[in-house]
Tab-separated table of C-alpha atoms and ligand atoms in Angstrom:
chain	number	residue	atom	x	y	z
A	1	MET	CA	-3.256	-22.377	15.004
A	2	TYR	CA	-1.587	-19.858	12.729
A	3	ARG	CA	2.093	-19.047	13.288
A	4	CYS	CA	3.621	-15.574	13.257
A	5	ARG	CA	5.562	-15.090	10.025
A	6	GLY	CA	8.123	-12.993	11.905
A	7	CYS	CA	9.049	-14.984	15.021
A	8	GLY	CA	7.147	-18.254	14.601
A	9	ALA	CA	5.100	-17.910	17.814
A	10	GLY	CA	1.486	-19.091	17.880
A	11	LEU	CA	-0.796	-16.448	16.387
A	12	ASP	CA	-4.309	-16.157	17.776
A	13	HIS	CA	-4.686	-12.574	18.995
A	14	GLU	CA	-7.150	-10.946	16.618
A	15	LEU	CA	-6.610	-7.282	15.752
A	16	VAL	CA	-9.746	-6.831	13.702
A	17	ASP	CA	-12.129	-8.914	11.587
A	18	LEU	CA	-13.184	-7.025	8.465
A	19	GLY	CA	-15.357	-9.849	7.192
A	20	PRO	CA	-15.104	-11.698	3.878
A	21	SER	CA	-13.751	-9.545	1.063
A	22	PRO	CA	-12.577	-10.064	-2.523
A	23	PHE	CA	-9.003	-9.177	-3.589
A	24	SER	CA	-8.942	-5.421	-3.742
A	25	ASN	CA	-7.043	-5.047	-7.023
A	26	ALA	CA	-9.166	-7.656	-8.840
A	27	PHE	CA	-11.460	-5.154	-10.541
A	28	VAL	CA	-14.609	-6.729	-11.914
A	29	ASP	CA	-15.289	-6.565	-15.666
A	30	GLY	CA	-19.062	-6.837	-15.784
A	31	PRO	CA	-21.916	-6.397	-13.328
A	32	ASP	CA	-22.857	-10.079	-13.593
A	33	ASP	CA	-19.397	-11.569	-13.090
A	34	ALA	CA	-18.833	-13.873	-10.107
A	35	GLU	CA	-16.120	-13.165	-7.530
A	36	MET	CA	-14.308	-15.049	-4.789
A	37	PHE	CA	-14.434	-13.714	-1.224
A	38	TYR	CA	-11.732	-14.504	1.337
A	39	PRO	CA	-11.703	-13.858	5.088
A	40	LEU	CA	-10.036	-10.566	5.982
A	41	ARG	CA	-8.902	-10.996	9.576
A	42	ALA	CA	-5.819	-9.314	10.969
A	43	PHE	CA	-3.865	-10.620	13.949
A	44	VAL	CA	-1.096	-9.253	16.133
A	45	CYS	CA	1.696	-11.436	17.459
A	46	GLU	CA	1.886	-11.194	21.241
A	47	VAL	CA	5.610	-11.934	21.159
A	48	CYS	CA	7.079	-9.704	18.395
A	49	PHE	CA	4.047	-7.440	17.763
A	50	LEU	CA	3.993	-8.032	14.021
A	51	VAL	CA	0.521	-7.231	12.689
A	52	GLN	CA	-0.408	-9.639	9.900
A	53	ILE	CA	-3.076	-11.498	8.040
A	54	PRO	CA	-2.562	-15.236	7.673
A	55	ALA	CA	-1.723	-16.338	4.150
A	56	VAL	CA	-5.226	-17.427	3.189
A	57	ALA	CA	-4.524	-16.006	-0.262
A	58	ASN	CA	-1.955	-17.357	-2.693
A	59	PRO	CA	0.191	-14.481	-4.061
A	60	ALA	CA	-0.050	-15.878	-7.601
A	61	ASP	CA	-3.820	-15.376	-7.392
A	62	ILE	CA	-3.315	-11.683	-6.614
A	63	PHE	CA	-0.229	-10.651	-8.565
A	64	ASN	CA	-0.899	-11.770	-12.112
A	65	ASP	CA	-2.060	-10.502	-15.494
A	66	ARG	CA	-5.145	-8.913	-13.919
A	67	TYR	CA	-3.277	-6.800	-11.361
A	68	ALA	CA	-4.474	-3.205	-11.822
A	69	TYR	CA	-2.254	-0.921	-9.737
A	70	PHE	CA	-0.031	1.031	-12.138
A	71	SER	CA	2.452	3.171	-10.198
A	72	SER	CA	2.877	5.583	-13.126
A	73	ALA	CA	-0.828	6.480	-13.102
A	74	ASN	CA	-0.046	9.001	-10.441
A	75	ALA	CA	2.061	12.064	-11.239
A	76	ALA	CA	2.789	12.765	-7.575
A	77	PHE	CA	4.037	9.220	-7.052
A	78	VAL	CA	6.280	9.449	-10.116
A	79	GLU	CA	7.679	12.673	-8.679
A	80	HIS	CA	8.307	10.864	-5.366
A	81	ALA	CA	10.228	8.220	-7.372
A	82	ARG	CA	12.260	10.830	-9.250
A	83	THR	CA	13.374	12.568	-6.049
A	84	PHE	CA	14.177	9.198	-4.497
A	85	ALA	CA	16.378	8.198	-7.452
A	86	GLU	CA	18.256	11.525	-7.571
A	87	ASN	CA	18.944	11.451	-3.840
A	88	ALA	CA	20.034	7.807	-3.931
A	89	ILE	CA	22.409	8.457	-6.836
A	90	ALA	CA	23.959	11.408	-5.002
A	91	THR	CA	24.225	9.929	-1.510
A	92	LEU	CA	25.365	6.448	-2.563
A	93	GLY	CA	27.622	7.751	-5.344
A	94	LEU	CA	26.023	5.548	-8.016
A	95	ASP	CA	27.460	5.744	-11.538
A	96	ARG	CA	27.644	3.831	-14.832
A	97	THR	CA	29.362	0.919	-13.118
A	98	SER	CA	26.547	0.478	-10.598
A	99	HIS	CA	23.609	-1.919	-10.656
A	100	VAL	CA	20.226	-1.038	-9.196
A	101	VAL	CA	17.612	-3.703	-8.521
A	102	GLU	CA	14.001	-3.020	-7.734
A	103	VAL	CA	11.754	-5.620	-6.202
A	104	ALA	CA	8.144	-5.156	-7.339
A	105	SER	CA	9.197	-2.797	-10.093
A	106	ASN	CA	5.614	-2.464	-11.337
A	107	ASP	CA	5.452	-0.599	-14.675
A	108	GLY	CA	9.034	0.680	-14.419
A	109	TYR	CA	8.045	4.025	-12.844
A	110	LEU	CA	11.237	4.113	-10.753
A	111	LEU	CA	13.868	2.164	-12.702
A	112	ARG	CA	13.419	4.443	-15.686
A	113	GLN	CA	14.824	7.262	-13.534
A	114	PHE	CA	18.052	5.295	-13.011
A	115	LYS	CA	18.227	4.316	-16.677
A	116	ALA	CA	18.026	7.993	-17.562
A	117	HIS	CA	21.348	8.334	-15.705
A	118	ASP	CA	22.851	5.355	-17.612
A	119	ILE	CA	22.778	3.151	-14.533
A	120	ALA	CA	22.049	-0.549	-15.124
A	121	ALA	CA	18.676	-1.480	-13.654
A	122	THR	CA	16.804	-4.749	-13.210
A	123	GLY	CA	13.305	-5.270	-11.903
A	124	TYR	CA	11.454	-8.229	-10.395
A	125	GLU	CA	7.736	-8.023	-11.042
A	126	PRO	CA	5.412	-11.040	-10.916
A	127	SER	CA	2.304	-9.179	-12.122
A	128	GLU	CA	2.368	-9.573	-15.912
A	129	SER	CA	-0.055	-6.700	-16.492
A	130	VAL	CA	2.338	-4.087	-15.129
A	131	ALA	CA	5.592	-5.908	-16.037
A	132	ALA	CA	4.613	-5.833	-19.719
A	133	VAL	CA	4.494	-2.025	-19.651
A	134	ALA	CA	7.950	-1.872	-18.062
A	135	ARG	CA	9.396	-4.225	-20.669
A	136	GLN	CA	7.869	-2.227	-23.493
A	137	SER	CA	9.716	0.816	-22.233
A	138	GLY	CA	13.017	-1.092	-22.215
A	139	ILE	CA	13.324	-1.911	-18.501
A	140	THR	CA	14.848	-5.355	-17.907
A	141	THR	CA	12.149	-7.110	-15.908
A	142	LEU	CA	12.070	-10.638	-14.518
A	143	VAL	CA	8.447	-11.734	-14.292
A	144	GLN	CA	9.152	-13.610	-11.058
A	145	PHE	CA	8.538	-13.455	-7.352
A	146	PHE	CA	11.648	-12.341	-5.483
A	147	GLY	CA	13.099	-14.623	-2.809
A	148	ALA	CA	16.140	-16.714	-1.872
A	149	ALA	CA	15.710	-18.922	-4.949
A	150	THR	CA	15.526	-16.082	-7.490
A	151	ALA	CA	17.822	-13.469	-5.870
A	152	GLY	CA	20.940	-14.986	-7.442
A	153	LEU	CA	19.649	-14.819	-11.024
A	154	ILE	CA	21.142	-11.358	-11.506
A	155	PRO	CA	24.458	-9.673	-10.643
A	156	PRO	CA	24.633	-8.377	-7.038
A	157	ALA	CA	23.220	-4.898	-6.516
A	158	ASP	CA	24.744	-1.679	-5.206
A	159	LEU	CA	21.233	-0.554	-4.395
A	160	ILE	CA	18.137	-2.668	-3.880
A	161	VAL	CA	14.882	-0.777	-3.805
A	162	ALA	CA	12.125	-2.631	-1.966
A	163	ASN	CA	9.560	0.119	-1.658
A	164	ASN	CA	5.968	-0.856	-0.887
A	165	VAL	CA	6.654	-4.554	-1.332
A	166	ILE	CA	7.656	-6.146	1.981
A	167	ALA	CA	4.036	-5.967	3.159
A	168	HIS	CA	3.084	-8.065	0.125
A	169	VAL	CA	5.126	-11.204	0.878
A	170	PRO	CA	3.729	-14.197	2.730
A	171	ASP	CA	7.163	-15.831	3.209
A	172	LEU	CA	8.894	-12.958	4.943
A	173	HIS	CA	12.083	-14.839	5.855
A	174	ASP	CA	12.588	-16.117	2.335
A	175	PHE	CA	12.187	-12.580	0.991
A	176	VAL	CA	14.656	-11.057	3.474
A	177	GLU	CA	17.155	-13.830	2.787
A	178	GLY	CA	16.782	-12.913	-0.895
A	179	LEU	CA	17.683	-9.316	-0.063
A	180	ARG	CA	20.832	-10.462	1.724
A	181	ILE	CA	21.867	-12.615	-1.241
A	182	ALA	CA	21.186	-9.972	-3.886
A	183	LEU	CA	23.090	-7.196	-2.092
A	184	LYS	CA	26.706	-6.472	-3.053
A	185	PRO	CA	29.055	-6.081	-0.047
A	186	GLY	CA	28.894	-2.414	0.921
A	187	GLY	CA	25.573	-1.944	-0.894
A	188	ARG	CA	22.367	-0.493	0.487
A	189	ILE	CA	18.719	-1.516	0.557
A	190	SER	CA	15.806	0.896	0.789
A	191	ILE	CA	12.707	-0.627	2.343
A	192	GLU	CA	9.588	1.552	2.368
A	193	PHE	CA	6.294	0.554	3.959
A	194	PRO	CA	3.255	2.192	5.509
A	195	HIS	CA	3.953	2.541	9.240
A	196	VAL	CA	1.626	0.428	11.398
A	197	LEU	CA	1.801	3.158	14.027
A	198	LYS	CA	-0.067	5.471	11.620
A	199	LEU	CA	-2.511	2.734	10.687
A	200	LEU	CA	-3.442	2.305	14.345
A	201	GLU	CA	-3.330	5.977	15.264
A	202	GLN	CA	-5.338	7.234	12.278
A	203	VAL	CA	-7.669	4.178	12.106
A	204	GLN	CA	-6.543	3.486	8.522
A	205	PHE	CA	-8.277	0.110	8.548
A	206	ASP	CA	-8.809	0.352	4.775
A	207	GLN	CA	-5.060	-0.270	4.294
A	208	ILE	CA	-5.799	-3.829	5.419
A	209	TYR	CA	-6.402	-6.087	2.420
A	210	HIS	CA	-5.169	-9.480	1.262
A	211	GLU	CA	-2.321	-8.033	-0.761
A	212	HIS	CA	-0.847	-6.703	2.473
A	213	TYR	CA	0.187	-9.766	4.442
A	214	SER	CA	2.089	-7.773	7.101
A	215	TYR	CA	1.890	-4.303	8.701
A	216	PHE	CA	5.255	-3.234	10.012
A	217	SER	CA	6.860	-1.209	12.718
A	218	LEU	CA	10.629	-0.921	13.075
A	219	LEU	CA	10.125	-2.852	16.288
A	220	ALA	CA	8.718	-5.896	14.494
A	221	LEU	CA	10.922	-5.816	11.384
A	222	GLU	CA	14.366	-5.230	12.872
A	223	PRO	CA	14.718	-8.713	14.451
A	224	VAL	CA	13.743	-10.358	11.147
A	225	LEU	CA	16.398	-8.380	9.259
A	226	ALA	CA	18.965	-9.184	11.968
A	227	GLU	CA	18.319	-12.917	11.615
A	228	HIS	CA	19.477	-12.582	7.998
A	229	GLY	CA	22.564	-10.524	8.732
A	230	LEU	CA	21.015	-7.194	7.819
A	231	ALA	CA	21.080	-4.030	9.923
A	232	VAL	CA	19.133	-0.780	9.823
A	233	GLU	CA	21.475	2.097	9.195
A	234	ARG	CA	19.027	5.002	8.961
A	235	VAL	CA	15.270	5.656	9.014
A	236	GLU	CA	13.264	8.360	7.270
A	237	LEU	CA	9.647	9.290	7.967
A	238	LEU	CA	7.604	9.879	4.801
A	239	PRO	CA	4.101	11.230	4.217
A	240	THR	CA	3.246	8.611	1.530
A	241	HIS	CA	0.264	6.282	2.039
A	242	GLY	CA	-0.801	7.989	5.238
A	243	GLY	CA	2.655	7.846	6.854
A	244	SER	CA	5.465	5.493	5.856
A	245	LEU	CA	8.923	4.520	7.052
A	246	ARG	CA	11.911	4.193	4.772
A	247	LEU	CA	14.652	2.028	6.246
A	248	TRP	CA	18.148	2.143	4.818
A	249	VAL	CA	19.574	-1.309	5.381
A	250	GLU	CA	23.025	-2.835	4.913
A	251	HIS	CA	24.910	-6.029	5.710
A	252	VAL	CA	25.671	-6.129	9.423
A	253	ARG	CA	28.834	-4.268	10.313
A	254	SER	CA	30.513	-3.821	13.661
A	255	GLN	CA	28.706	-0.688	14.806
A	256	ALA	CA	25.309	-1.073	16.416
A	257	PRO	CA	22.391	0.474	14.514
A	258	TYR	CA	21.616	3.875	15.934
A	259	VAL	CA	17.940	3.961	15.101
A	260	SER	CA	15.672	2.498	17.708
A	261	PRO	CA	11.925	1.999	18.020
A	262	GLU	CA	12.194	4.466	20.926
A	263	ALA	CA	13.583	7.167	18.666
A	264	LEU	CA	10.659	6.743	16.268
A	265	GLY	CA	8.094	7.095	19.024
A	266	GLU	CA	6.952	3.482	18.639
A	267	THR	CA	7.471	2.653	22.303
A	268	ALA	CA	5.841	5.864	23.514
A	269	PHE	CA	2.846	5.144	21.282
A	270	GLY	CA	2.520	1.751	22.951
A	271	LEU	CA	3.555	-0.655	20.194
A	272	ARG	CA	5.129	-2.911	22.845
A	273	GLU	CA	1.798	-3.272	24.665
A	274	ILE	CA	-1.017	-5.487	23.463
A	275	ALA	CA	-3.619	-3.075	24.916
A	276	THR	CA	-2.700	-0.549	22.224
A	277	TYR	CA	-3.728	-3.032	19.526
A	278	ASP	CA	-6.853	-4.012	21.441
A	279	ARG	CA	-8.251	-0.478	21.210
A	280	PHE	CA	-8.264	-0.614	17.391
A	281	LYS	CA	-11.407	-2.775	16.957
A	282	GLN	CA	-13.694	-0.308	18.672
A	283	ARG	CA	-12.198	2.623	16.797
A	284	VAL	CA	-12.830	0.832	13.493
A	285	GLN	CA	-16.451	0.209	14.491
A	286	ASN	CA	-16.859	3.898	15.361
A	287	CYS	CA	-15.400	4.942	12.036
A	288	ARG	CA	-17.803	2.659	10.194
A	289	SER	CA	-20.816	3.953	12.139
A	290	GLU	CA	-19.902	7.531	11.337
A	291	ALA	CA	-19.349	6.811	7.649
A	292	VAL	CA	-22.534	4.780	7.194
A	293	ARG	CA	-24.565	7.455	8.995
A	294	PHE	CA	-23.171	10.086	6.634
A	295	PHE	CA	-23.933	8.065	3.475
A	296	LEU	CA	-27.478	7.331	4.709
A	297	ASP	CA	-28.086	10.995	5.566
A	298	VAL	CA	-27.014	12.100	2.091
A	299	HIS	CA	-29.157	9.393	0.518
A	300	GLU	CA	-32.256	10.218	2.562
A	301	SER	CA	-31.963	13.939	1.976
A	302	GLY	CA	-31.967	13.364	-1.785
A	303	ARG	CA	-28.584	14.973	-2.343
A	304	THR	CA	-26.058	13.427	-4.734
A	305	ILE	CA	-22.739	11.759	-3.952
A	306	ALA	CA	-19.847	10.140	-5.820
A	307	GLY	CA	-16.352	8.856	-5.115
A	308	TYR	CA	-12.972	10.065	-6.301
A	309	GLY	CA	-10.370	7.326	-6.774
A	310	ALA	CA	-10.645	3.563	-7.012
A	311	PRO	CA	-7.647	2.624	-4.848
A	312	ALA	CA	-7.194	-0.852	-3.424
A	313	LYS	CA	-8.233	0.446	-0.023
A	314	ALA	CA	-11.658	1.514	-1.332
A	315	ALA	CA	-12.644	-2.150	-1.605
A	316	THR	CA	-11.938	-2.740	2.083
A	317	PHE	CA	-13.681	0.443	3.151
A	318	LEU	CA	-16.812	-0.043	1.048
A	319	ASN	CA	-17.170	-3.774	1.665
A	320	PHE	CA	-16.674	-3.450	5.410
A	321	CYS	CA	-19.157	-0.572	5.587
A	322	GLY	CA	-21.633	-2.339	3.288
A	323	ILE	CA	-21.722	0.641	0.952
A	324	ARG	CA	-22.838	-0.382	-2.502
A	325	ARG	CA	-24.178	1.317	-5.581
A	326	ASP	CA	-27.399	2.384	-3.855
A	327	LEU	CA	-25.381	4.628	-1.523
A	328	LEU	CA	-22.472	5.446	-3.850
A	329	PRO	CA	-23.565	5.389	-7.510
A	330	TRP	CA	-20.106	5.849	-9.056
A	331	THR	CA	-16.465	6.707	-8.535
A	332	CYS	CA	-13.767	7.840	-10.962
A	333	ASP	CA	-10.071	7.176	-11.460
A	334	ASN	CA	-7.299	8.013	-13.918
A	335	THR	CA	-5.999	4.436	-14.318
A	336	PRO	CA	-7.030	3.210	-17.801
A	337	ARG	CA	-7.194	-0.381	-16.569
A	338	LYS	CA	-9.723	0.496	-13.850
A	339	ILE	CA	-12.007	2.680	-15.959
A	340	GLY	CA	-15.120	0.837	-17.150
A	341	ARG	CA	-14.686	-1.809	-14.457
A	342	TYR	CA	-16.188	-2.114	-10.968
A	343	ILE	CA	-14.736	-1.959	-7.462
A	344	PRO	CA	-14.513	-5.570	-6.229
A	345	GLY	CA	-17.361	-6.658	-3.979
A	346	ALA	CA	-19.091	-3.288	-3.684
A	347	ARG	CA	-19.545	-3.169	-7.496
A	348	ILE	CA	-19.241	0.598	-7.782
A	349	PRO	CA	-18.694	1.550	-11.458
A	350	ILE	CA	-15.494	3.421	-12.261
A	351	PHE	CA	-15.600	6.368	-14.681
A	352	PRO	CA	-12.798	8.582	-15.981
A	353	GLU	CA	-11.918	11.515	-13.695
A	354	GLU	CA	-13.540	14.000	-16.091
A	355	HIS	CA	-16.906	12.645	-14.967
A	356	ILE	CA	-16.611	15.017	-11.989
A	357	ALA	CA	-17.049	17.936	-14.392
A	358	GLU	CA	-19.769	16.238	-16.448
A	359	ASP	CA	-21.998	15.169	-13.586
A	360	PRO	CA	-20.896	17.044	-10.440
A	361	PRO	CA	-22.367	15.563	-7.247
A	362	ASP	CA	-23.152	17.513	-4.070
A	363	TYR	CA	-20.556	15.445	-2.187
A	364	LEU	CA	-17.324	14.014	-3.578
A	365	VAL	CA	-15.796	11.379	-1.275
A	366	LEU	CA	-12.040	10.951	-1.613
A	367	LEU	CA	-11.628	7.182	-1.454
A	368	ALA	CA	-7.868	7.749	-1.861
A	369	TRP	CA	-7.676	10.090	1.158
A	370	ASN	CA	-3.886	9.851	1.037
A	371	TRP	CA	-3.964	12.003	-2.128
A	372	LYS	CA	-6.228	14.613	-0.597
A	373	ALA	CA	-4.165	17.648	-1.633
A	374	GLU	CA	-3.708	16.493	-5.251
A	375	MET	CA	-7.297	15.352	-5.680
A	376	THR	CA	-8.780	18.475	-4.119
A	377	ARG	CA	-6.667	20.678	-6.369
A	378	LYS	CA	-7.630	18.697	-9.467
A	379	ALA	CA	-11.327	18.587	-8.585
A	380	ARG	CA	-11.485	22.321	-7.919
A	381	GLU	CA	-9.130	23.663	-10.595
A	382	GLN	CA	-9.320	21.154	-13.416
A	383	PHE	CA	-12.897	19.931	-13.089
A	384	GLY	CA	-14.439	23.118	-11.637
A	385	PHE	CA	-15.988	21.234	-8.741
A	386	THR	CA	-17.760	23.537	-6.275
A	387	GLY	CA	-19.534	20.986	-4.047
A	388	HIS	CA	-18.304	19.440	-0.783
A	389	ILE	CA	-15.145	17.370	-0.619
A	390	VAL	CA	-15.335	14.592	1.965
A	391	THR	CA	-12.915	12.204	3.639
A	392	ALA	CA	-14.203	9.420	5.877
A	393	ILE	CA	-11.103	8.175	7.706
A	394	PRO	CA	-10.591	8.440	10.677
A	395	HIS	CA	-13.673	10.708	10.881
A	396	VAL	CA	-16.092	12.134	8.356
A	397	GLU	CA	-14.694	15.522	7.390
A	398	ILE	CA	-16.633	17.749	5.029
A	399	ASP	CA	-15.047	20.742	3.285
B	401	LIG	P1	-3.197	4.749	-4.002
B	401	LIG	C1	-1.498	0.829	-3.585
B	401	LIG	O1	-2.663	1.030	-2.805
B	401	LIG	C2	-1.411	-0.605	-3.952
B	401	LIG	P2	-3.827	1.965	-3.300
B	401	LIG	C3	-0.373	-1.404	-3.284
B	401	LIG	N1	-0.949	-2.595	-2.738
B	401	LIG	C4	0.274	-0.784	-2.116
B	401	LIG	O2	0.988	-1.432	-1.423
B	401	LIG	C5	-0.043	0.580	-1.742
B	401	LIG	O3	-0.391	1.315	-2.898
B	401	LIG	C6	1.078	1.182	-0.984
B	401	LIG	C7	-6.082	7.273	-8.512
B	401	LIG	N2	-5.813	8.706	-8.666
B	401	LIG	O4	-1.951	5.340	-4.495
B	401	LIG	C8	-4.945	6.375	-8.914
B	401	LIG	C9	-6.605	9.459	-9.523
B	401	LIG	O5	-7.526	8.927	-10.157
B	401	LIG	O6	-3.806	5.432	-2.818
B	401	LIG	C10	-5.163	5.158	-8.032
B	401	LIG	O7	-6.083	4.263	-8.620
B	401	LIG	N3	-6.334	10.791	-9.650
B	401	LIG	C11	0.674	-1.714	-4.296
B	401	LIG	O8	-4.435	1.388	-4.538
B	401	LIG	C12	-5.780	5.730	-6.760
B	401	LIG	O9	-6.335	6.993	-7.142
B	401	LIG	C13	-5.354	11.423	-8.936
B	401	LIG	O10	-5.176	12.662	-9.083
B	401	LIG	O11	-4.706	2.176	-2.131
B	401	LIG	C14	-4.767	5.977	-5.667
B	401	LIG	O12	-4.298	4.765	-5.180
B	401	LIG	C15	-4.565	10.650	-8.029
B	401	LIG	C16	-3.498	11.308	-7.200
B	401	LIG	C17	-4.830	9.287	-7.922
B	401	LIG	O13	-2.935	3.263	-3.705
B	402	LIG	ZN1	5.839	-12.817	16.186
């Protein structure tokens, strides 16, 4: 039996089985290339309620020189990073004597904001593809996984940024112990992750893929942090990735943390009851039925359709729904590394974004629904798109 990576209890309560799927950021070069498929089954721990997928995938097979998610590809995300850095500098009083560490620093999209203020910055980034870009722009980057063994390789940090990374670690306790080691006394850690409450509420099943080993609530993460002498000082709710939490964490001090799962609505939503998780399966099935029906209707009526975005979550959505090139002939994305390649499994070809203007379909499906406002604006204003804009999660919505 699997064991919960949070509390160690036996893990056999299935949340949802999304079937075999390839790694969602392993974009395929050519239409005849072979791919590996791995089971994509999520579980929920009946003791601590941590939602997780067992570590059937080795992180080194996912985060390597083929990894294709470049944080800087997205202007809105870079803006999110800039605001984060300016606020952190102001509220924590960071200056030229400070040291900022980012775990999963990607292409340096965030650390460059601190460097611009003459603050020393170091990144950990195991994916060579993105780390190389950061290094080229002068960001000190250790091409390493972060954990207890590597946390001491650099001077202790006044601020550790662990945004959108804690979901990606199979050895959760080793990672959190690393955070404790790397933090200077009195320092702060920012931990950002998509909130599992939103995943369940909005049926965001496409956020489930092998890269995401765990799906957190405050309820499930707080005891893990506490075991390593870390306490939650403050929590912010963010709109990113369909609804995220940002925890501000510090070494345990005398006062009790004043943020509780109750205050965040986690208890009221039912995150302490297994029945809440049990309703998810059926809702995922309903979402798939609705989406497949829509794609078939468009196909049978002879109208045209295309995707916008080739995010990691598109692979889960398309593979689970069985939507391939016959139902979705192409998508488009602004990430140079994705253009000219194919979405894993579903094999949908990826064109540059400008393709929307060159070959406008009747329906444009936003596969990155979390960027709906930005993508709609771009499609309409930049590419002159006048057809229907569609999102499929949690329901098919046609504008
Ligand atoms: P986006 C990523 O997931 C990957 P993904 C990762 N695993 C993670 O944890 C989560 O983020 C949190 C493109 N785009 O941000 C860029 C345009 O083409 O939803 C991206 O390929 N034009 C680390 O991959 C994709 O869409 C645009 O105008 O699901 C969006 O991917 C915009 C705004 C985006 O993350
Ligand atoms: Zn558990």
